[in-house]
Coordinates of C-alpha atoms and ligand atoms in Angstrom, one line a residue:
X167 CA -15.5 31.6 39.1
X168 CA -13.3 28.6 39.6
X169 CA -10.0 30.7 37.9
X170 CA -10.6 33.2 41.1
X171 CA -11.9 31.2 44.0
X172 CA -12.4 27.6 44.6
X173 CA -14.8 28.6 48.2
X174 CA -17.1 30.2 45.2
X175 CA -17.5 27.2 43.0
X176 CA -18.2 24.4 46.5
X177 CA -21.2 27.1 46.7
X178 CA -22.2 27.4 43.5
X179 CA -22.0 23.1 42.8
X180 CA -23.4 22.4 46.1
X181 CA -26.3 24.9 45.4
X182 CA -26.9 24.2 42.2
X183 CA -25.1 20.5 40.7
X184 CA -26.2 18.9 44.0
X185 CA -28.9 21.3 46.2
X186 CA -32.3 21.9 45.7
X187 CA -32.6 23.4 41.9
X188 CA -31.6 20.3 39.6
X189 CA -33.3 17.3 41.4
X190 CA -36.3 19.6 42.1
X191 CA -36.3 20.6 38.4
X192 CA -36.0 16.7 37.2
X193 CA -38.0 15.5 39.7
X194 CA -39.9 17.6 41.6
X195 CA -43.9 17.7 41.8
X196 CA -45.7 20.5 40.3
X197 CA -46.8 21.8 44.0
X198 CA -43.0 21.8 44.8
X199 CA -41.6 23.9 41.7
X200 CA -44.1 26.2 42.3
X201 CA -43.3 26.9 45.9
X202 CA -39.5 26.6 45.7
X203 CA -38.4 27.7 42.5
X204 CA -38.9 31.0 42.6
X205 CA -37.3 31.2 46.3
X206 CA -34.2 29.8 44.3
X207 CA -34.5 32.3 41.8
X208 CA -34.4 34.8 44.3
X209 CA -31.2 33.7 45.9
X210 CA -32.3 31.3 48.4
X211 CA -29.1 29.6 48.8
X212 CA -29.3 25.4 49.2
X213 CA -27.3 22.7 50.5
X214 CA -27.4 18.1 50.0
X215 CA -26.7 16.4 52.9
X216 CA -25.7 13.1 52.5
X217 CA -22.9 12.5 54.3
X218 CA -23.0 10.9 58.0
X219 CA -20.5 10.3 60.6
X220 CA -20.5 6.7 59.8
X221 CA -21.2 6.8 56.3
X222 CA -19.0 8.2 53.6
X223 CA -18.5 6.9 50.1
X224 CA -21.4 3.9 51.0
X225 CA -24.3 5.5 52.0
X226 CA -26.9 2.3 51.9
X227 CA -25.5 2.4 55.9
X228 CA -27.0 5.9 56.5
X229 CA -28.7 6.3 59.8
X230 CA -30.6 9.1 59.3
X231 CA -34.1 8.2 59.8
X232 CA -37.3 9.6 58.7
X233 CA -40.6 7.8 60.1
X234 CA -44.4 8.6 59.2
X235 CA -46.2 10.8 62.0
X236 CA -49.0 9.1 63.9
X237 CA -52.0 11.0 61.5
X238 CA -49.8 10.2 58.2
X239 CA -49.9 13.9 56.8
X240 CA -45.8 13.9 57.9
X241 CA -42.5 12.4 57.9
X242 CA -40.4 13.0 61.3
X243 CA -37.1 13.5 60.6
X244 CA -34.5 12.4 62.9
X245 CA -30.4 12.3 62.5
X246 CA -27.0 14.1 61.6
X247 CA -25.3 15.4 58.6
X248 CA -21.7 15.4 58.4
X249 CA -19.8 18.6 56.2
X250 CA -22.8 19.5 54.8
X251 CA -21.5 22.4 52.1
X252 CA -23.8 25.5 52.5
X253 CA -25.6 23.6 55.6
X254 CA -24.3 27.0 58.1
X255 CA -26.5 29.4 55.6
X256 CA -28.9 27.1 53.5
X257 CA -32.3 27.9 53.5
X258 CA -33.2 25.1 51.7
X259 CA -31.7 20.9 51.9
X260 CA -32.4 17.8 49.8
X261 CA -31.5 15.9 53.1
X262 CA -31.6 11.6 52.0
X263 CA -32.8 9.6 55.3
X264 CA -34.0 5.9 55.5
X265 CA -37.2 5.4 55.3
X266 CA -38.7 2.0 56.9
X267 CA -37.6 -0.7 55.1
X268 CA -40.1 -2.9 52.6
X269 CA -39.8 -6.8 52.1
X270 CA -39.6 -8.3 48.6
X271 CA -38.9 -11.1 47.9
X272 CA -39.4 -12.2 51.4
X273 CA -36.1 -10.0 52.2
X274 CA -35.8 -6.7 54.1
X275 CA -35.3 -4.1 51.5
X276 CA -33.5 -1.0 52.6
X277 CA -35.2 2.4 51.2
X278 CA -33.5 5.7 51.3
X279 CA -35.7 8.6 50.5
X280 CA -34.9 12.2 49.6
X281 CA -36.9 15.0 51.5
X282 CA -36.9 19.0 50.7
X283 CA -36.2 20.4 54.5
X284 CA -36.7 24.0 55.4
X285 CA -34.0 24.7 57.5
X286 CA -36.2 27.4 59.8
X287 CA -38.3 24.4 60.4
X288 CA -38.3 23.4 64.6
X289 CA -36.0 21.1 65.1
X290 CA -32.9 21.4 62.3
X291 CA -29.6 23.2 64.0
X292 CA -26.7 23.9 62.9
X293 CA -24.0 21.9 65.3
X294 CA -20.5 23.3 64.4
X295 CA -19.1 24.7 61.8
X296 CA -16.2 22.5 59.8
X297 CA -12.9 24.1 59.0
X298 CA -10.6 22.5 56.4
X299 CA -7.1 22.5 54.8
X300 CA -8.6 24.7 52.2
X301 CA -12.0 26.2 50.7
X302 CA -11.4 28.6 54.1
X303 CA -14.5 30.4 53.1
X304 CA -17.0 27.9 52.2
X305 CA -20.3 27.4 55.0
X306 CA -20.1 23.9 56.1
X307 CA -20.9 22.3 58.6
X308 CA -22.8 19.3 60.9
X309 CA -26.3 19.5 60.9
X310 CA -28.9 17.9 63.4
X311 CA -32.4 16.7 62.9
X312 CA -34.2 16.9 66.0
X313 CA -37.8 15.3 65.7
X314 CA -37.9 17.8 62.3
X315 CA -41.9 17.8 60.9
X316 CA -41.2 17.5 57.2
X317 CA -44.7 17.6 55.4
X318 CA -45.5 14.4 53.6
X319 CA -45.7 16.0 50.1
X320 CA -42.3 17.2 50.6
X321 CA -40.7 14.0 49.7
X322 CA -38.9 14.1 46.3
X323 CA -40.0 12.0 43.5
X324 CA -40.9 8.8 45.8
X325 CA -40.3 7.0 48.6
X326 CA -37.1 5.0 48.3
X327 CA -36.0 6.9 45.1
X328 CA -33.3 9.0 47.2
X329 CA -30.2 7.1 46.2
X330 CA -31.4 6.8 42.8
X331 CA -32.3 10.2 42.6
X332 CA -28.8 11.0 44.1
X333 CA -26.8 8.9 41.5
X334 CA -29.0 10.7 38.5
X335 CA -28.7 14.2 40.1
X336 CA -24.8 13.8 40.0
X337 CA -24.5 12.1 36.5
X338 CA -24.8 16.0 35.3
X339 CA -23.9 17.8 38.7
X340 CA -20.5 15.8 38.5
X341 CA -19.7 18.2 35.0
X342 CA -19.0 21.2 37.5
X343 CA -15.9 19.6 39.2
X344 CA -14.2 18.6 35.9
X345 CA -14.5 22.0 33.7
X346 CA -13.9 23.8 37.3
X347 CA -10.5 21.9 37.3
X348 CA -10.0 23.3 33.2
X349 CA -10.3 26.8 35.3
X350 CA -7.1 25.8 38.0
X351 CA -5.3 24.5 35.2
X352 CA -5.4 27.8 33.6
X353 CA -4.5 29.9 36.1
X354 CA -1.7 27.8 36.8
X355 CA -0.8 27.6 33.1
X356 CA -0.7 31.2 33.4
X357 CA 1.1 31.6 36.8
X358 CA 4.0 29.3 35.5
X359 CA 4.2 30.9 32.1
X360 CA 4.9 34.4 33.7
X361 CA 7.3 33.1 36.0
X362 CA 9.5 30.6 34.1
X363 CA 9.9 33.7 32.1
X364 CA 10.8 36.4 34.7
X365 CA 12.7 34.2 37.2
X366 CA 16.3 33.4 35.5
X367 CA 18.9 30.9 37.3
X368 CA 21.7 30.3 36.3
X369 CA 21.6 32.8 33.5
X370 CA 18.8 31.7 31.6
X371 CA 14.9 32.2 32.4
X372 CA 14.0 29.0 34.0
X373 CA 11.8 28.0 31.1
X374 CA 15.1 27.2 29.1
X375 CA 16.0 25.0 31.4
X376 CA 14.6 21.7 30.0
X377 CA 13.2 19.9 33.9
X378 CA 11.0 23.1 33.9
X379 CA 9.9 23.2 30.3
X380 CA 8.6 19.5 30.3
X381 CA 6.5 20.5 32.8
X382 CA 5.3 23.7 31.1
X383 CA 4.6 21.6 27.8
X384 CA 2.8 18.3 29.6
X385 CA 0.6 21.4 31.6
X386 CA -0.5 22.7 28.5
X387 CA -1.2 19.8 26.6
X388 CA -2.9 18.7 29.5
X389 CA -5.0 21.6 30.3
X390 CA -6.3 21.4 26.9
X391 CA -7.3 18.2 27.1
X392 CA -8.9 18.5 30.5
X393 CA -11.3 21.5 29.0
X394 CA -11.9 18.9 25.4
X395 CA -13.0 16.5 28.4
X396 CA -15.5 19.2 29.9
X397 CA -16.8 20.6 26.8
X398 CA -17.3 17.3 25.1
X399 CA -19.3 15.8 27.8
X400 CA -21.1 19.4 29.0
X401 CA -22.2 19.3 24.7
X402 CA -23.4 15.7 25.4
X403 CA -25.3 16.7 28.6
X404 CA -26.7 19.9 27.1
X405 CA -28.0 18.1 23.7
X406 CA -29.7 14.8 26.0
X407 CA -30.5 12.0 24.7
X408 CA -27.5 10.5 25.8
X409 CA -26.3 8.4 29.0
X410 CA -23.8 9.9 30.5
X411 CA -23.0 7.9 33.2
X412 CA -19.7 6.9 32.1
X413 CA -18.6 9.9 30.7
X414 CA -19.4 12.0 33.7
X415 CA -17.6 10.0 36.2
X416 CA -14.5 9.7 34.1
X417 CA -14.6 13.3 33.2
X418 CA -14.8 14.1 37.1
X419 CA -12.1 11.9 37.5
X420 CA -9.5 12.6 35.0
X421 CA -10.0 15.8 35.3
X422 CA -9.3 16.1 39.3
X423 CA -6.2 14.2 39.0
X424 CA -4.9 15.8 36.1
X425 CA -5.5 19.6 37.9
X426 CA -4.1 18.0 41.3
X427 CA -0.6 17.3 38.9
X428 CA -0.6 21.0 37.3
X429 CA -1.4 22.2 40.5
X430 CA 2.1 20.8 41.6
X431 CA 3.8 21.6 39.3
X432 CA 2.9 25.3 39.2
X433 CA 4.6 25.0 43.1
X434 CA 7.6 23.5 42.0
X435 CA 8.4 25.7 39.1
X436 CA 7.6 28.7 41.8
X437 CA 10.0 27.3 44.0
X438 CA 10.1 28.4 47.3
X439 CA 7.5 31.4 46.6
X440 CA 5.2 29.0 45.8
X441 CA 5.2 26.9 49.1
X442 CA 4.7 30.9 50.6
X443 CA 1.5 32.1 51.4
X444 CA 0.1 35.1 48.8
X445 CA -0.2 37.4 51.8
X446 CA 3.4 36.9 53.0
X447 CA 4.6 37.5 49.4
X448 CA 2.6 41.0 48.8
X449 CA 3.7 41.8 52.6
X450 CA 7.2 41.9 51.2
X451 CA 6.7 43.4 48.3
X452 CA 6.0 41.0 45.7
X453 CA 3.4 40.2 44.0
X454 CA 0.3 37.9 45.8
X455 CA 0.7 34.6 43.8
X456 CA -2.0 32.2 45.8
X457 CA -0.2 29.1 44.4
X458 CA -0.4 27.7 48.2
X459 CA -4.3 28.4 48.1
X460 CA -5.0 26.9 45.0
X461 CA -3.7 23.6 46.0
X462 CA -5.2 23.5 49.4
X463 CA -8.4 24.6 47.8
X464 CA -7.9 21.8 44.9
X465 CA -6.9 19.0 46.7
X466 CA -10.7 18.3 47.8
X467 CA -11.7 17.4 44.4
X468 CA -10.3 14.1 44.4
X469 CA -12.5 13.5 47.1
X470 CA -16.0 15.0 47.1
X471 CA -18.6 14.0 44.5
X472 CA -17.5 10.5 44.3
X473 CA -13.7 9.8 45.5
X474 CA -11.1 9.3 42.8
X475 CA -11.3 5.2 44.0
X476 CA -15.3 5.4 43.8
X477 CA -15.6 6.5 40.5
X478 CA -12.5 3.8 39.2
X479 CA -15.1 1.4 41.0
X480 CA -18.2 3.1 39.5
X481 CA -16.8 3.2 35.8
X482 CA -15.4 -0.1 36.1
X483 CA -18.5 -1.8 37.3
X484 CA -19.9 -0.4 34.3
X485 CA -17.0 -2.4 32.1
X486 CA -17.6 -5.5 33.8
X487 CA -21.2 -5.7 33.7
X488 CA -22.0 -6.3 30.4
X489 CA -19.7 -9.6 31.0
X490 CA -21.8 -10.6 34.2
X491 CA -25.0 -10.4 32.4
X492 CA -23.7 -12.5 29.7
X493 CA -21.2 -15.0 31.3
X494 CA -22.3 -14.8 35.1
X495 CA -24.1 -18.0 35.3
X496 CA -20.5 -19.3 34.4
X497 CA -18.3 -17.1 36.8
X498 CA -20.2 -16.1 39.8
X499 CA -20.8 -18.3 42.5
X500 CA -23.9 -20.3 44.6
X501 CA -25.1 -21.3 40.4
X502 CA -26.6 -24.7 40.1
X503 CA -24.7 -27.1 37.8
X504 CA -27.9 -26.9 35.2
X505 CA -27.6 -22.6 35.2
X506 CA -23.8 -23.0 34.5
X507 CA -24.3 -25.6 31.5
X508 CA -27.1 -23.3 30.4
X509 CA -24.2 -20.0 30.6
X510 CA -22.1 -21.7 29.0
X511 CA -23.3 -22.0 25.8
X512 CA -25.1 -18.8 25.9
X513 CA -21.9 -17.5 26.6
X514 CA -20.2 -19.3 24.0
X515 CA -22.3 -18.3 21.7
X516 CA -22.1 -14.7 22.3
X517 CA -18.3 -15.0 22.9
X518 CA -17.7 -16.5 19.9
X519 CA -19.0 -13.2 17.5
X520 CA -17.5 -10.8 20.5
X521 CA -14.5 -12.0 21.0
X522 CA -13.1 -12.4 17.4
X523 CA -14.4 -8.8 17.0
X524 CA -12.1 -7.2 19.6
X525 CA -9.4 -8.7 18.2
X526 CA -10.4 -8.0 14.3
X527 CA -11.0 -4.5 12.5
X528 CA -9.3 -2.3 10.7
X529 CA -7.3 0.7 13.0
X530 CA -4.2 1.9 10.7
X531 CA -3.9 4.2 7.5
X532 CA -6.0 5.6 6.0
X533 CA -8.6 5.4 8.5
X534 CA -9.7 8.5 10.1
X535 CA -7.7 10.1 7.6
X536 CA -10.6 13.8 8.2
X537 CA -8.4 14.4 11.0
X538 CA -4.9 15.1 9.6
X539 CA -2.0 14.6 11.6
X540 CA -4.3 13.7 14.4
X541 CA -5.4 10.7 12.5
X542 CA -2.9 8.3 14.2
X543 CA -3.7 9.1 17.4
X544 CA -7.4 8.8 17.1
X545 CA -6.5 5.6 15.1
X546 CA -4.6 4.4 18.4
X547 CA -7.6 5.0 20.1
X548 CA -9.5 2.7 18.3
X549 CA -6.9 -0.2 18.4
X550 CA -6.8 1.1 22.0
X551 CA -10.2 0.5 23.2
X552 CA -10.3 -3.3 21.3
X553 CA -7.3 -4.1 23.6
X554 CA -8.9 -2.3 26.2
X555 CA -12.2 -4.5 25.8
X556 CA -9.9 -7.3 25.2
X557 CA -8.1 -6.8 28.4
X558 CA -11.3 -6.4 30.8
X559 CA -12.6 -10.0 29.4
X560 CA -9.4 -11.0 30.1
X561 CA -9.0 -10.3 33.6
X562 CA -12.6 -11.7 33.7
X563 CA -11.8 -15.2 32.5
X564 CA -8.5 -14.9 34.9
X565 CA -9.6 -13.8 38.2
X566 CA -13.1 -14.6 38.1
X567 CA -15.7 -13.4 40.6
X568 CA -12.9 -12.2 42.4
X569 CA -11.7 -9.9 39.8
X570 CA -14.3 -7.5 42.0
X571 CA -11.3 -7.4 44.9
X572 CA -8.8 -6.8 42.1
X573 CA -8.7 -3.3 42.2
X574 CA -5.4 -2.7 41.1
X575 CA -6.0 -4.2 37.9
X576 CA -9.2 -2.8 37.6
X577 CA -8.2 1.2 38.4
X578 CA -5.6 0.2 35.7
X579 CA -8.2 -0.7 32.9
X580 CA -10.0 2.4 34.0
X581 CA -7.6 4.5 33.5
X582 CA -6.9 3.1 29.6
X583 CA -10.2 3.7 29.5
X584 CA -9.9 7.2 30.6
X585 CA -6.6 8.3 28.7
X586 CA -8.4 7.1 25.6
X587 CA -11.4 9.0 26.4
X588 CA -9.3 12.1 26.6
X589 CA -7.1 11.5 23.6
X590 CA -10.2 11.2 21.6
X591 CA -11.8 14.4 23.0
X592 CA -9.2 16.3 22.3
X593 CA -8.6 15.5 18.7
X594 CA -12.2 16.1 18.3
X595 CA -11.6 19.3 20.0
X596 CA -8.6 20.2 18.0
X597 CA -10.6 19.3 14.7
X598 CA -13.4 21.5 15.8
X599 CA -10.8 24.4 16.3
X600 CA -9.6 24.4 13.2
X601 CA -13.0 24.8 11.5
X602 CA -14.7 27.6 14.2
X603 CA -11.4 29.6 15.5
X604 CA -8.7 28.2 12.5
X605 CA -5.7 30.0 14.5
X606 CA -6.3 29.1 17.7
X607 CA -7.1 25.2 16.0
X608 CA -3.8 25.3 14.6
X609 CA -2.0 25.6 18.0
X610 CA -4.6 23.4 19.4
X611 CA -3.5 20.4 16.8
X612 CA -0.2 20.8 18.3
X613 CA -1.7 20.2 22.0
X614 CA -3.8 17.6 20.7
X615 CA -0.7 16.0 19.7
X616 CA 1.9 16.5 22.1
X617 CA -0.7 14.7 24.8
X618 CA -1.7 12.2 22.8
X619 CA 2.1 10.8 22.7
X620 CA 2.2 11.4 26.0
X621 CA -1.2 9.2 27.1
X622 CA -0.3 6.5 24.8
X623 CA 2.8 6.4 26.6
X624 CA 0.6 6.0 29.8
X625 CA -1.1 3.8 28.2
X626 CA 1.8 1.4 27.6
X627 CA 2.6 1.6 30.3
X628 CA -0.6 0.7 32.3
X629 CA -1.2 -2.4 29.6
X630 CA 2.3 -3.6 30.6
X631 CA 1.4 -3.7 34.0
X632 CA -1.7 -5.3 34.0
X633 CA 0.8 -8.5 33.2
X634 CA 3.8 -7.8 35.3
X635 CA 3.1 -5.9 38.6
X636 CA 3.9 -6.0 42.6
X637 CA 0.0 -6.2 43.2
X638 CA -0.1 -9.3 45.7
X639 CA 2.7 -8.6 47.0
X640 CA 1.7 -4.5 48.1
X641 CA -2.1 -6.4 49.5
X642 CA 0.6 -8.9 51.7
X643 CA 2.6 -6.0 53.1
X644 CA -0.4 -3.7 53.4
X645 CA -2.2 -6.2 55.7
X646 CA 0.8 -7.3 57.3
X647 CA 1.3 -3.1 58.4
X648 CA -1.9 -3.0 59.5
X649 CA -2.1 -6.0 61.5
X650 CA 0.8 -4.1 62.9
X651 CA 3.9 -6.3 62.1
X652 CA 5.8 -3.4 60.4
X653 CA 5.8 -1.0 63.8
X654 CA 9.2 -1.7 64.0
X655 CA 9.8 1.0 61.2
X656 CA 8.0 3.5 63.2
X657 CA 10.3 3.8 65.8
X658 CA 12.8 6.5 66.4
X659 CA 9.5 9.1 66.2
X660 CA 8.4 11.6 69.1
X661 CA 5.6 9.6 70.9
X662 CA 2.2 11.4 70.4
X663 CA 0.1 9.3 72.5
Ligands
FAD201 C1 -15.0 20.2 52.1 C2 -16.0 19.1 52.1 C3 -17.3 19.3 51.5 C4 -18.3 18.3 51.5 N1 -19.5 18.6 51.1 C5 -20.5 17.6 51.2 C6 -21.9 18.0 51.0 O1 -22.2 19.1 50.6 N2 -22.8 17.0 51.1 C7 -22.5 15.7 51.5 O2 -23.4 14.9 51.7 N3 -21.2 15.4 51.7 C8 -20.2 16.3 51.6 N4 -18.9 16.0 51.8 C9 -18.5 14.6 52.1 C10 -17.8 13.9 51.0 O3 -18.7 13.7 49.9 C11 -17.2 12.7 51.6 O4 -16.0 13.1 52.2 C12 -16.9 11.6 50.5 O5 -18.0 11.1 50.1 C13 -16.0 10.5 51.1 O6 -16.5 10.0 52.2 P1 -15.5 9.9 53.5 O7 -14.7 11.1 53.7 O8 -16.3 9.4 54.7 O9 -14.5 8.8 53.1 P2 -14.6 7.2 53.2 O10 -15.8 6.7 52.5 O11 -14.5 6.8 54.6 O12 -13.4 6.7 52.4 C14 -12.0 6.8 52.9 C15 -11.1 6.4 51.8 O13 -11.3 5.1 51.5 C16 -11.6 5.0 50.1 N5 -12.6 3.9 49.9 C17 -13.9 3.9 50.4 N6 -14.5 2.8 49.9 C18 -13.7 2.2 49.1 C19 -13.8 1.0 48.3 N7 -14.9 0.2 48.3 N8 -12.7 0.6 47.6 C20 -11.6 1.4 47.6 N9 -11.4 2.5 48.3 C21 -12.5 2.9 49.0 C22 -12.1 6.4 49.7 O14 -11.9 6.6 48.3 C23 -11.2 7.2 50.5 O15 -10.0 7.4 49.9 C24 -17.9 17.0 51.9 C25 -16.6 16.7 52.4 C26 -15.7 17.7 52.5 C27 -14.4 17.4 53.1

């Protein structure tokens, strides 16, 4: 779907990665599959609505509320949704509102709840439609909640479960967006291969020239990896058993930023036909390339399901937490002087088997040796991932608790992380090739290879930062713009206001 029509796949994920099927299948009562499956099955279309005016990537602000009715059988729902994909023609929402808080602990505890809402039920209208750089065709929009009845046993899996149930829902509903992005990179793959054929300058086909065949080589090596990404962690969520978490939000990012390069690419090697629109082009007789289209359609992804920045701050959480648990006493703040001695030699007595570890271990010839000429890269990957661990304890013990409001350094040890994941997905993909499809694994153990020289030159690159970089520097002048001290460079503009 995705190779034709990015409008298609919004529907399609917001339906079914995010909408009513999958949490209602994980965590829905027996009363509620029976009454709403099989309107699903029968096309009833859904929509999740999350998003408010004020709250974006943070939703523990939300302001939708829902309150018990006086005789308890109810919940009235009251509130907005902002770009609510499908919300114009749902019939169906998983709508998350804040339900009154609890006290543990002796502190207010906020509690967010999810709620299956009819949309012919009084009160729910659809406000305006939203209209975007691309995905021209998808139905979103703002939706109100007006004093909405929502029947009490409509409430999915508990009350003050809804960002849980969220964050689980999207650990496997985040796999569309990445093999989705295996589909643009396709079509671009095939888009530029067609062209830097046909189109000759200066008396060669414009893959000769060597600008445009780096790109050609890098997209394909890329695309490959992007779909070993996808396929490896779609095989992990299809088998179970396994946690995911990390592996999903990696894939969904990688794999976003990776289309979002192809993608422009593919304009650049059409030139100026592919800055034109496809209906200009056939209007003049040649053929519809919707290179323009794709990219506005793409450029979403890096946003939706988790923003590019969330999920660097989601995966590295993840990194950093195993730390926390064990040395937090020692770093974080507010600890009395008896919980940091205590940390200390807990810590020291775990660091001293951990840390000798990272460092020790055996990641040269003829390890790996099952995977050919692919067995230096996947050995990399190992010494990788030690310097990578490495690295993240050592950005610990440097910046302390406020490593948190490092993010430079932290997107940085993410991505390692996440060129490593690839690199190792698609050797494993290449390997797998070779014994199912042997031809195509052949050409595949040349992709393999050609991007893992590439990441690991990435790679170098990002460890090399992590030491030398302009990081303080950029926060200084960033703040320093926006308290405003750097309008001088926005003169010589046409005033707007
Ligand atoms: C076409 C479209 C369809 C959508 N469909 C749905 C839907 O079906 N249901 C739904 O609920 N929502 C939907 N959304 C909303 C979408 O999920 C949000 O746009 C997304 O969560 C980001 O929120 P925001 O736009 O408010 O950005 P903000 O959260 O305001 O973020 C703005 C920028 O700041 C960055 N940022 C935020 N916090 C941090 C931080 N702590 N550290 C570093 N950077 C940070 C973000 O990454 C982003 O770059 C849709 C949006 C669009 C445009």
């Amino acid at each position: 779907m995705s190779s034709i029509d990015g409008s298609i796949t919004a529907l399609l994920s917001a339906h079914q990665s995010i909408g009513v099927p999958q949490p209602l299948k994980m965590f829905g009562s027996e009363g509620q599959k029976k009454k709403y499956l099989p309107l699903l099955a029968k096309g009833a279309i859904s929509a999740f609505a999350l998003t408010e005016p004020g709250v974006g990537s943070d939703p523990a602000a939300m302001e939708t509320m829902a309150t018990p009715s006086e005789d308890g059988t109810a919940w009235i729902l009251n509130g907005e949704k902002l770009w609510c994909t499908n919300g114009t023609k749902a019939e169906l929402m998983v709508v998350m509102a804040r339900t009154p808080s609890k006290t543990v602990n002796g502190k207010e505890k906020r509690q967010i709840t999810a709620f299956i809402v009819e949309t012919a039920w009084p009160g729910v209208k659809v406000e305006h439609r939203c209209h975007f750089m691309g995905l021209k065709a998808i139905y979103n929009g703002v939706i109100s909640f007006r004093n909405v009845r929502v029947p009490r046993e409509n409430v999915l899996w508990g009350e003050g479960k809804g960002l849980k149930l969220a964050l689980i829902t999207l650990n496997t509903g985040r796999l569309t967006l990445p093999i989705s992005s295996v589909a643009a990179g396709k079509r671009c793959l095939e888009i530029s291969r067609r062209w830097s054929s046909e189109r000759v300058q200066w008396g060669r086909p414009i893959g000769k020239h060597d600008a445009i065949a780096q790109k050609i080589g890098a997209m394909a090596a890329n695309t490959f990896a992007m779909e070993a990404v996808a396929e490896l962690c779609g095989a992990m969520a299809d088998r179970g058993g396994y946690d995911i978490r990390l592996e999903a939000a990696i894939a969904k990012l990688y794999n976003s930023e990776a289309g979002w390069r192809i993608i422009d690419d593919t304009v650049q090697i059409r030139g100026g036909r592919g800055y034109e629109t496809a209906d200009s082009l056939r209007a003049r007789g040649e053929r519809p390339v919707a290179v323009e289209r794709i990219m506005r359609d793409f450029r979403i992804n890096l946003i939706f399901e988790g923003s590019s920045e969330i999920m660097h701050l989601f995966i590295a959480r993840e990194a950093v937490d195993k730390h926390l648990q064990v040395a937090g006493d020692v770093v974080l703040p507010g600890k009395t002087l008896g919980q940091r001695l205590r940390g200390l030699v807990r810590a020291g007595g775990f660091y001293a088997w951990w840390y000798p570890s990272r460092w020790l271990g055996w990641g040269f010839w003829p390890k790996y040796a099952e995977f050919g000429p692919l067995a230096r890269h996947v050995r990399a990957v190992e010494r990788g991932a030690r310097r990578l661990a490495r690295g993240v304890f050592h950005a610990m013990v440097r910046f302390g608790p406020k490593l948190e409001y490092r993010q430079a350094v932290l997107f940085r040890l993410v991505d390692v992380g996440a060129e490593l994941f690839a690199m190792a997905a698609a050797c494993a993909r290449a390997q797998w090739l070779l014994r199912h499809d042997p031809a195509a694994g052949r050409r595949a153990v040349e992709l393999a290879d050609l991007f893992c020289r590439q990441a690991r030159a990435r790679v170098q690159v990002k460890f090399g930062e992590l030491r030398h970089n302009a990081d303080t520097r950029a926060y200084r002048v960033a703040q320093e713009t926006l308290a405003g001290e750097h309008r001088w460079l926005e003169r010589g503009m046409v005033e707007m206001e």
